[in-house]
XYZ file of C-alpha atoms in Angstrom:
136
model
C 17.421 0.571 -4.134
C 15.781 0.830 -0.719
C 14.959 4.572 -0.935
C 14.090 4.060 -4.673
C 11.365 1.660 -3.633
C 10.256 3.502 -0.659
C 9.806 6.639 -2.914
C 7.738 4.377 -5.353
C 5.696 3.045 -2.402
C 4.812 6.548 -1.287
C 3.638 7.579 -4.760
C 1.615 4.535 -5.140
C -0.028 5.195 -1.640
C -0.836 8.717 -3.054
C -2.106 7.531 -5.978
C -4.540 5.106 -4.188
C -5.586 7.887 -2.107
C -6.495 10.029 -5.008
C -8.354 7.204 -7.001
C -10.336 6.871 -3.683
C -11.391 10.485 -3.977
C -11.252 11.349 -7.505
C -11.337 8.175 -9.466
C -9.579 8.025 -12.705
C -7.075 5.735 -14.722
C -4.621 4.375 -12.169
C -1.545 4.495 -14.657
C -2.315 7.950 -15.480
C -2.811 9.163 -11.973
C 0.396 7.245 -10.774
C 2.270 8.695 -13.952
C 0.970 12.284 -12.790
C 2.008 11.843 -9.100
C 5.520 10.338 -10.371
C 6.110 13.612 -12.401
C 5.009 15.733 -9.649
C 6.473 14.426 -6.397
C 9.456 11.949 -7.968
C 10.367 13.796 -11.103
C 14.155 12.156 -10.770
C 12.737 8.647 -10.284
C 13.870 7.004 -13.390
C 13.027 3.285 -12.485
C 9.178 3.346 -12.425
C 8.389 -0.276 -13.200
C 8.278 -1.295 -9.741
C 5.788 1.254 -9.097
C 3.770 0.664 -12.016
C 3.555 -2.987 -11.442
C 2.778 -2.767 -7.715
C -0.080 -0.675 -8.616
C -1.207 -2.996 -11.351
C -1.244 -5.604 -8.948
C -3.105 -3.767 -6.369
C -5.999 -2.764 -8.729
C -6.329 -6.360 -10.127
C -6.520 -8.055 -6.545
C -8.462 -5.015 -5.146
C -11.345 -7.287 -3.974
C -9.071 -9.875 -2.338
C -6.951 -7.422 -0.619
C -10.332 -5.760 0.615
C -11.451 -8.840 2.049
C -8.196 -9.589 3.912
C -8.382 -6.182 5.588
C -11.846 -7.180 6.483
C -10.450 -10.315 8.019
C -7.774 -9.156 9.945
C -9.454 -5.855 11.050
C -12.692 -7.227 12.001
C -13.596 -4.281 14.351
C -13.075 -1.665 11.625
C -15.497 -1.615 8.819
C -13.206 -1.096 5.606
C -15.172 2.403 4.663
C -14.531 3.462 8.455
C -10.735 3.031 8.071
C -8.830 6.191 7.472
C -8.285 6.290 3.570
C -4.447 6.792 4.023
C -4.205 3.746 6.232
C -6.368 1.563 4.021
C -3.829 2.643 1.094
C -1.036 1.534 3.227
C -2.666 -1.558 3.962
C -3.515 -2.115 0.399
C 0.230 -1.779 -0.390
C 1.506 -4.107 2.235
C -1.189 -6.827 1.753
C -0.286 -6.717 -1.874
C 3.406 -7.265 -1.139
C 2.844 -9.918 1.306
C 0.294 -11.841 -0.428
C 1.597 -11.453 -4.032
C 5.091 -10.176 -4.196
C 7.621 -13.149 -3.978
C 10.697 -10.973 -4.137
C 9.907 -8.697 -1.122
C 10.312 -10.149 2.029
C 7.189 -9.842 4.288
C 9.042 -8.182 7.103
C 10.179 -5.418 4.483
C 6.648 -4.933 3.218
C 5.553 -4.407 6.873
C 8.558 -1.943 7.755
C 7.851 0.166 4.755
C 4.387 0.353 5.515
C 4.675 1.551 8.891
C 7.344 4.085 7.800
C 4.705 5.385 5.186
C 2.155 5.168 8.007
C 4.375 7.472 10.455
C 4.704 10.019 7.771
C 1.302 10.164 6.307
C -1.266 8.797 9.070
C -2.362 9.828 12.359
C -0.309 8.648 15.706
C -2.229 5.555 15.916
C -1.544 4.606 12.059
C 1.610 2.873 12.587
C 0.268 0.612 15.407
C -2.632 -0.173 13.570
C -0.941 -1.075 10.268
C 1.746 -2.988 11.979
C -0.821 -5.212 13.995
C -2.917 -5.859 10.737
C -0.175 -6.678 8.652
C 1.652 -8.963 11.146
C -1.485 -10.855 11.455
C -1.886 -11.137 7.663
C 1.872 -12.286 7.680
C 1.476 -15.000 10.355
C -1.762 -16.278 8.678
C 0.013 -16.470 5.157
C 3.040 -18.241 6.516
C 1.180 -20.986 8.185
């Protein structure tokens, strides 16, 4: 299950990245990415529901990024990092079946693969702060 969800999160991150540059219908972009990069992934409900939740709560998620990364204007954060943060923040705030630490660890792993050398530390710092604040 873990590898399935990791792959789904990676596809969600790629979807958010594509939407940032090209726009489009989120569900269709996700479907295209799943078809291209995860053709054997048959359980796509997690990816679809997570993307739907991120899109629905986008304004709140962006405000959380602004609050917990105040030295970085949102439009100056690398788009990959921002997409990873959106997934992690969504899971911490809105997905009760994902433990916060799992959301953070998964986000760090995606940042290691797709971000730059500073991305994992940045992602960890922001999401750890969100988790601490959320759990108070």
